[in-house]
């Protein structure tokens, strides 16, 4: 249970609603900012405006998956007003306060260092990344179906990167009957790809492996689908870039050449917000419980 713990939620999408409901269920004291237009409205919470006192009284602050940008703006799609945390307000957050986000950008990291609050980046956790890879793979396949005039079955697909998302996506495409090639960088990834029945190649050799490709799925957050690569792609090829913005594709040149290229970060929150929210809720609440248990042991 989270009884006696004061949790403040600052903005967020439908995924955050699941986290809020879970915290209420576990008896935390929950205040929310940026949910004034949510329908139906949240129950068991206190609707607030962002202010230094609210931040000062929080034991835990939970930001959206994308956190805040370097001007302090926080995504709040369920609010009629723009949500911004002023830089001077960060000093109100007490030392040792847990600040949860998916990804922490430069400003948040800098403020955490200066003011002594602890930032926990949930998307850095292996368990969340693995769970999230499932709706990401399903969403990527959905986008592929929507943007091609062929079936996945019988197609030739390239997956660039064999991290958590790349592995799940390659398995999903294989299960649908695609021929799957994977661009990898490490020898152990080569071995795993061979074991799974995929066709591995070194990412530096991408140009030699695109001759008959129908779909390219990129998970690598650095420029890899370059203008040189795009110039050699069959015109029917569709590129779906799942890496965080700005992605790893030269979208300008793809448009110029008539290659359909789609930047699609954050798919779990788009195609399966409830499932993605439950994943975030369970992991966040478990982390809070663990953190407070450790503090109790230290005392």
Coordinates of C-alpha atoms in Angstrom, one line a residue:
X1 CA 0.0 0.0 0.0
X2 CA 1.0 3.6 -0.6
X3 CA -0.8 5.0 2.5
X4 CA 0.6 8.2 3.7
X5 CA 2.6 9.0 0.5
X6 CA 1.8 12.2 -1.2
X7 CA 2.0 11.9 -5.0
X8 CA 1.6 14.8 -7.5
X9 CA 0.9 14.0 -11.2
X10 CA 1.9 16.8 -13.6
X11 CA 0.2 16.2 -17.0
X12 CA 0.1 13.1 -19.1
X13 CA -2.0 11.2 -21.6
X14 CA -4.3 8.2 -21.3
X15 CA -1.5 6.1 -20.0
X16 CA -1.1 8.4 -17.0
X17 CA -4.8 7.9 -16.1
X18 CA -4.1 4.2 -15.4
X19 CA -1.1 5.2 -13.2
X20 CA -3.3 7.7 -11.2
X21 CA -6.0 5.1 -10.7
X22 CA -3.5 2.6 -9.5
X23 CA -2.0 5.0 -6.9
X24 CA -5.5 5.9 -5.7
X25 CA -6.3 2.2 -5.4
X26 CA -3.2 1.8 -3.2
X27 CA -4.3 4.6 -0.9
X28 CA -1.8 7.2 -1.8
X29 CA -2.7 10.9 -1.4
X30 CA -3.0 11.9 -5.0
X31 CA -3.0 15.4 -6.5
X32 CA -3.2 16.0 -10.2
X33 CA -2.5 18.9 -12.5
X34 CA -3.6 19.0 -16.1
X35 CA -6.6 16.8 -16.1
X36 CA -9.4 19.4 -15.9
X37 CA -11.0 18.3 -19.2
X38 CA -10.8 14.6 -18.7
X39 CA -14.2 12.9 -19.2
X40 CA -15.2 11.1 -17.1
X41 CA -13.3 13.0 -14.4
X42 CA -10.9 11.3 -12.1
X43 CA -12.2 10.2 -8.6
X44 CA -10.3 10.1 -5.3
X45 CA -7.9 12.9 -6.3
X46 CA -7.4 16.5 -5.7
X47 CA -7.4 18.7 -8.8
X48 CA -4.8 21.4 -8.5
X49 CA -2.9 24.2 -10.3
X50 CA 0.8 23.9 -10.5
X51 CA 2.6 26.0 -7.9
X52 CA 5.7 25.8 -5.7
X53 CA 3.8 24.8 -2.5
X54 CA 2.3 21.8 -4.3
X55 CA 5.8 20.7 -5.4
X56 CA 7.2 21.3 -1.9
X57 CA 4.7 19.0 -0.2
X58 CA 5.1 16.1 -2.6
X59 CA 6.9 12.9 -1.7
X60 CA 6.7 11.7 -5.3
X61 CA 6.2 13.7 -8.5
X62 CA 5.2 11.9 -11.6
X63 CA 5.7 13.4 -15.0
X64 CA 4.5 12.1 -18.4
X65 CA 6.5 9.5 -20.4
X66 CA 8.1 12.4 -22.3
X67 CA 8.7 14.4 -19.2
X68 CA 9.1 18.2 -19.7
X69 CA 11.0 19.9 -22.4
X70 CA 13.9 22.3 -21.8
X71 CA 11.6 25.2 -21.4
X72 CA 9.6 23.4 -18.7
X73 CA 6.6 22.6 -20.9
X74 CA 4.7 19.4 -19.9
X75 CA 2.3 17.6 -22.2
X76 CA -1.2 17.9 -20.8
X77 CA -3.7 16.8 -23.5
X78 CA -6.5 16.7 -20.9
X79 CA -6.1 20.4 -19.9
X80 CA -7.5 23.6 -21.3
X81 CA -4.3 25.4 -20.3
X82 CA -0.7 24.9 -21.2
X83 CA 1.2 23.3 -18.4
X84 CA 4.6 24.8 -17.6
X85 CA 6.9 24.3 -14.6
X86 CA 8.9 27.5 -14.1
X87 CA 12.6 26.9 -13.7
X88 CA 12.7 28.6 -10.3
X89 CA 10.0 26.3 -9.0
X90 CA 12.3 23.3 -9.2
X91 CA 14.0 24.7 -6.1
X92 CA 10.8 24.0 -4.1
X93 CA 11.1 20.2 -4.6
X94 CA 12.6 18.7 -1.5
X95 CA 15.9 16.8 -1.5
X96 CA 15.2 13.1 -1.8
X97 CA 11.8 13.6 -3.5
X98 CA 11.3 10.9 -6.2
X99 CA 10.6 12.3 -9.6
X100 CA 9.4 9.8 -12.1
X101 CA 9.3 10.3 -15.9
X102 CA 9.8 8.1 -19.0
X103 CA 12.7 10.1 -20.4
X104 CA 14.5 12.9 -18.6
X105 CA 15.6 15.8 -20.9
X106 CA 18.5 18.2 -20.2
X107 CA 16.6 20.7 -18.0
X108 CA 15.1 18.1 -15.7
X109 CA 18.5 16.3 -15.2
X110 CA 20.2 19.6 -14.5
X111 CA 17.5 20.7 -11.9
X112 CA 17.8 17.3 -10.2
X113 CA 21.5 17.6 -9.8
X114 CA 21.2 21.2 -8.6
X115 CA 18.4 20.6 -6.1
X116 CA 19.0 17.1 -4.9
X117 CA 15.8 15.4 -6.0
X118 CA 16.0 11.9 -7.5
X119 CA 15.0 11.3 -11.1
X120 CA 13.8 7.8 -12.1
X121 CA 13.6 7.2 -15.8
X122 CA 11.1 4.4 -16.3
X123 CA 11.9 3.7 -19.9
X124 CA 15.5 2.9 -18.8
X125 CA 14.1 -0.2 -17.0
X126 CA 14.4 -3.5 -18.9
X127 CA 11.0 -4.7 -17.7
X128 CA 9.1 -1.7 -19.0
X129 CA 11.1 -1.7 -22.3
X130 CA 10.3 -5.4 -22.8
X131 CA 6.6 -5.1 -22.0
X132 CA 6.3 -1.9 -24.2
X133 CA 7.9 -3.7 -27.1
X134 CA 4.7 -5.7 -27.5
X135 CA 2.3 -2.8 -28.3
X136 CA 5.2 -1.2 -30.2
X137 CA 5.5 -4.2 -32.5
X138 CA 1.7 -4.5 -32.9
X139 CA 1.5 -0.8 -33.7
X140 CA 4.3 -1.0 -36.2
X141 CA 2.6 -3.9 -38.0
X142 CA -0.6 -2.0 -38.0
X143 CA 1.1 1.0 -39.7
X144 CA 2.7 -1.3 -42.2
X145 CA -0.6 -2.8 -43.2
X146 CA -2.2 0.7 -43.5
X147 CA 0.6 2.0 -45.7
X148 CA 1.2 -0.8 -48.1
X149 CA -0.9 -2.7 -50.7
X150 CA 0.7 -6.1 -49.9
X151 CA 0.4 -8.6 -47.1
X152 CA 3.1 -8.9 -44.4
X153 CA 3.0 -12.6 -45.3
X154 CA 5.5 -13.1 -48.1
X155 CA 7.0 -9.7 -47.8
X156 CA 10.7 -9.0 -47.2
X157 CA 11.3 -6.9 -44.1
X158 CA 14.4 -5.3 -42.5
X159 CA 14.5 -4.6 -38.8
X160 CA 17.4 -2.3 -37.9
X161 CA 18.6 -2.8 -34.3
X162 CA 18.1 -5.9 -32.2
X163 CA 17.3 -4.4 -28.8
X164 CA 14.1 -5.1 -26.9
X165 CA 11.8 -3.6 -29.6
X166 CA 13.7 -4.9 -32.5
X167 CA 13.7 -8.5 -31.2
X168 CA 9.9 -8.5 -30.5
X169 CA 9.2 -6.9 -33.9
X170 CA 11.3 -9.3 -35.8
X171 CA 9.6 -12.2 -34.0
X172 CA 6.1 -10.7 -34.8
X173 CA 6.9 -10.2 -38.5
X174 CA 8.3 -13.8 -38.7
X175 CA 5.1 -15.1 -37.2
X176 CA 3.1 -13.4 -39.9
X177 CA 5.1 -15.1 -42.6
X178 CA 7.6 -12.4 -43.6
X179 CA 11.2 -13.0 -44.6
X180 CA 13.0 -11.1 -41.9
X181 CA 16.5 -9.5 -42.2
X182 CA 18.0 -7.8 -39.1
X183 CA 20.7 -5.2 -39.1
X184 CA 23.0 -5.8 -36.1
X185 CA 26.2 -4.5 -34.6
X186 CA 27.4 -7.2 -32.2
X187 CA 28.4 -10.8 -32.8
X188 CA 26.1 -12.1 -30.1
X189 CA 23.2 -10.5 -32.0
X190 CA 24.3 -12.3 -35.1
X191 CA 24.1 -15.6 -33.3
X192 CA 20.7 -14.9 -31.8
X193 CA 19.3 -13.9 -35.2
X194 CA 20.6 -17.1 -36.8
X195 CA 19.0 -19.1 -33.9
X196 CA 15.7 -17.4 -34.5
X197 CA 15.7 -18.0 -38.2
X198 CA 16.3 -14.5 -39.3
X199 CA 19.0 -13.2 -41.8
X200 CA 21.5 -11.0 -40.0
X201 CA 23.8 -8.5 -41.5
X202 CA 26.1 -5.7 -40.2
X203 CA 24.3 -2.4 -40.1
X204 CA 27.3 -0.9 -42.0
X205 CA 26.3 -3.2 -44.9
X206 CA 22.7 -2.0 -45.1
X207 CA 23.2 -0.7 -48.7
X208 CA 24.0 -4.2 -49.8
X209 CA 20.8 -5.7 -48.3
X210 CA 18.0 -3.4 -49.6
X211 CA 17.6 -4.6 -53.2
X212 CA 14.2 -6.3 -52.8
X213 CA 13.0 -5.0 -49.5
X214 CA 9.3 -4.1 -49.0
X215 CA 9.5 -2.7 -45.4
X216 CA 12.2 -1.2 -43.3
X217 CA 11.6 -0.8 -39.5
X218 CA 14.2 1.3 -37.8
X219 CA 14.8 1.2 -34.0
X220 CA 18.2 2.9 -34.0
X221 CA 18.1 6.5 -32.8
X222 CA 21.0 7.7 -35.0
X223 CA 21.0 8.5 -38.7
X224 CA 21.1 5.2 -40.5
X225 CA 18.6 5.3 -43.3
X226 CA 20.5 8.0 -45.1
X227 CA 20.0 9.7 -48.4
X228 CA 22.5 7.3 -49.9
X229 CA 20.5 4.3 -48.7
X230 CA 17.1 5.9 -49.7
X231 CA 18.5 6.5 -53.2
X232 CA 18.9 2.8 -53.7
X233 CA 15.6 1.6 -52.2
X234 CA 12.8 0.2 -54.5
X235 CA 10.1 2.9 -54.8
X236 CA 7.6 0.5 -53.2
X237 CA 9.6 0.4 -49.9
X238 CA 7.9 1.9 -46.8
X239 CA 10.1 3.0 -43.9
X240 CA 8.7 3.0 -40.4
X241 CA 11.0 4.7 -38.0
X242 CA 10.3 3.7 -34.4
X243 CA 13.3 5.6 -32.9
X244 CA 12.8 8.6 -30.6
X245 CA 12.6 11.9 -32.5
X246 CA 14.1 13.0 -34.8
X247 CA 14.6 9.3 -35.7
X248 CA 17.2 7.7 -37.9
X249 CA 15.9 8.4 -41.3
X250 CA 16.5 11.2 -43.8
X251 CA 12.8 12.1 -44.1
X252 CA 13.5 15.1 -46.3
X253 CA 15.2 13.1 -49.0
X254 CA 12.7 10.3 -48.7
X255 CA 9.9 12.7 -49.5
X256 CA 11.9 14.2 -52.4
X257 CA 12.4 10.7 -53.9
X258 CA 8.8 9.6 -53.3
X259 CA 9.6 7.0 -50.6
X260 CA 7.0 6.8 -47.9
X261 CA 8.8 7.2 -44.6
X262 CA 6.9 7.6 -41.3
X263 CA 8.3 8.7 -37.9
X264 CA 6.4 6.8 -35.3
X265 CA 7.8 7.2 -31.8
X266 CA 5.7 6.5 -28.7
X267 CA 3.5 3.9 -30.4
X268 CA 2.4 2.2 -27.1
X269 CA 0.6 5.3 -26.0
X270 CA -1.1 5.7 -29.3
X271 CA -2.3 2.2 -30.2
X272 CA -2.7 0.6 -26.8
X273 CA -2.9 3.4 -24.1
X274 CA -4.7 1.2 -21.6
X275 CA -2.2 -1.7 -21.8
X276 CA 0.8 0.7 -21.9
X277 CA -0.7 2.6 -18.9
X278 CA -1.2 -0.6 -16.9
X279 CA 2.5 -1.5 -17.6
X280 CA 3.5 2.0 -16.3
X281 CA 1.2 1.8 -13.4
X282 CA 2.4 -1.5 -12.1
X283 CA 6.0 -0.7 -12.5
X284 CA 5.8 2.8 -11.0
X285 CA 3.9 1.7 -8.0
X286 CA 6.2 -1.2 -7.4
X287 CA 9.2 1.1 -7.7
X288 CA 7.7 3.6 -5.1
X289 CA 7.0 0.7 -2.7
X290 CA 10.6 -0.5 -3.1
X291 CA 12.1 2.9 -2.6
X292 CA 10.1 3.5 0.6
X293 CA 10.9 0.0 1.9
X294 CA 14.6 0.7 1.4
X295 CA 14.2 4.0 3.2
X296 CA 12.5 2.3 6.1
X297 CA 15.4 -0.2 6.3
X298 CA 17.9 2.6 6.4
X299 CA 16.1 4.3 9.2

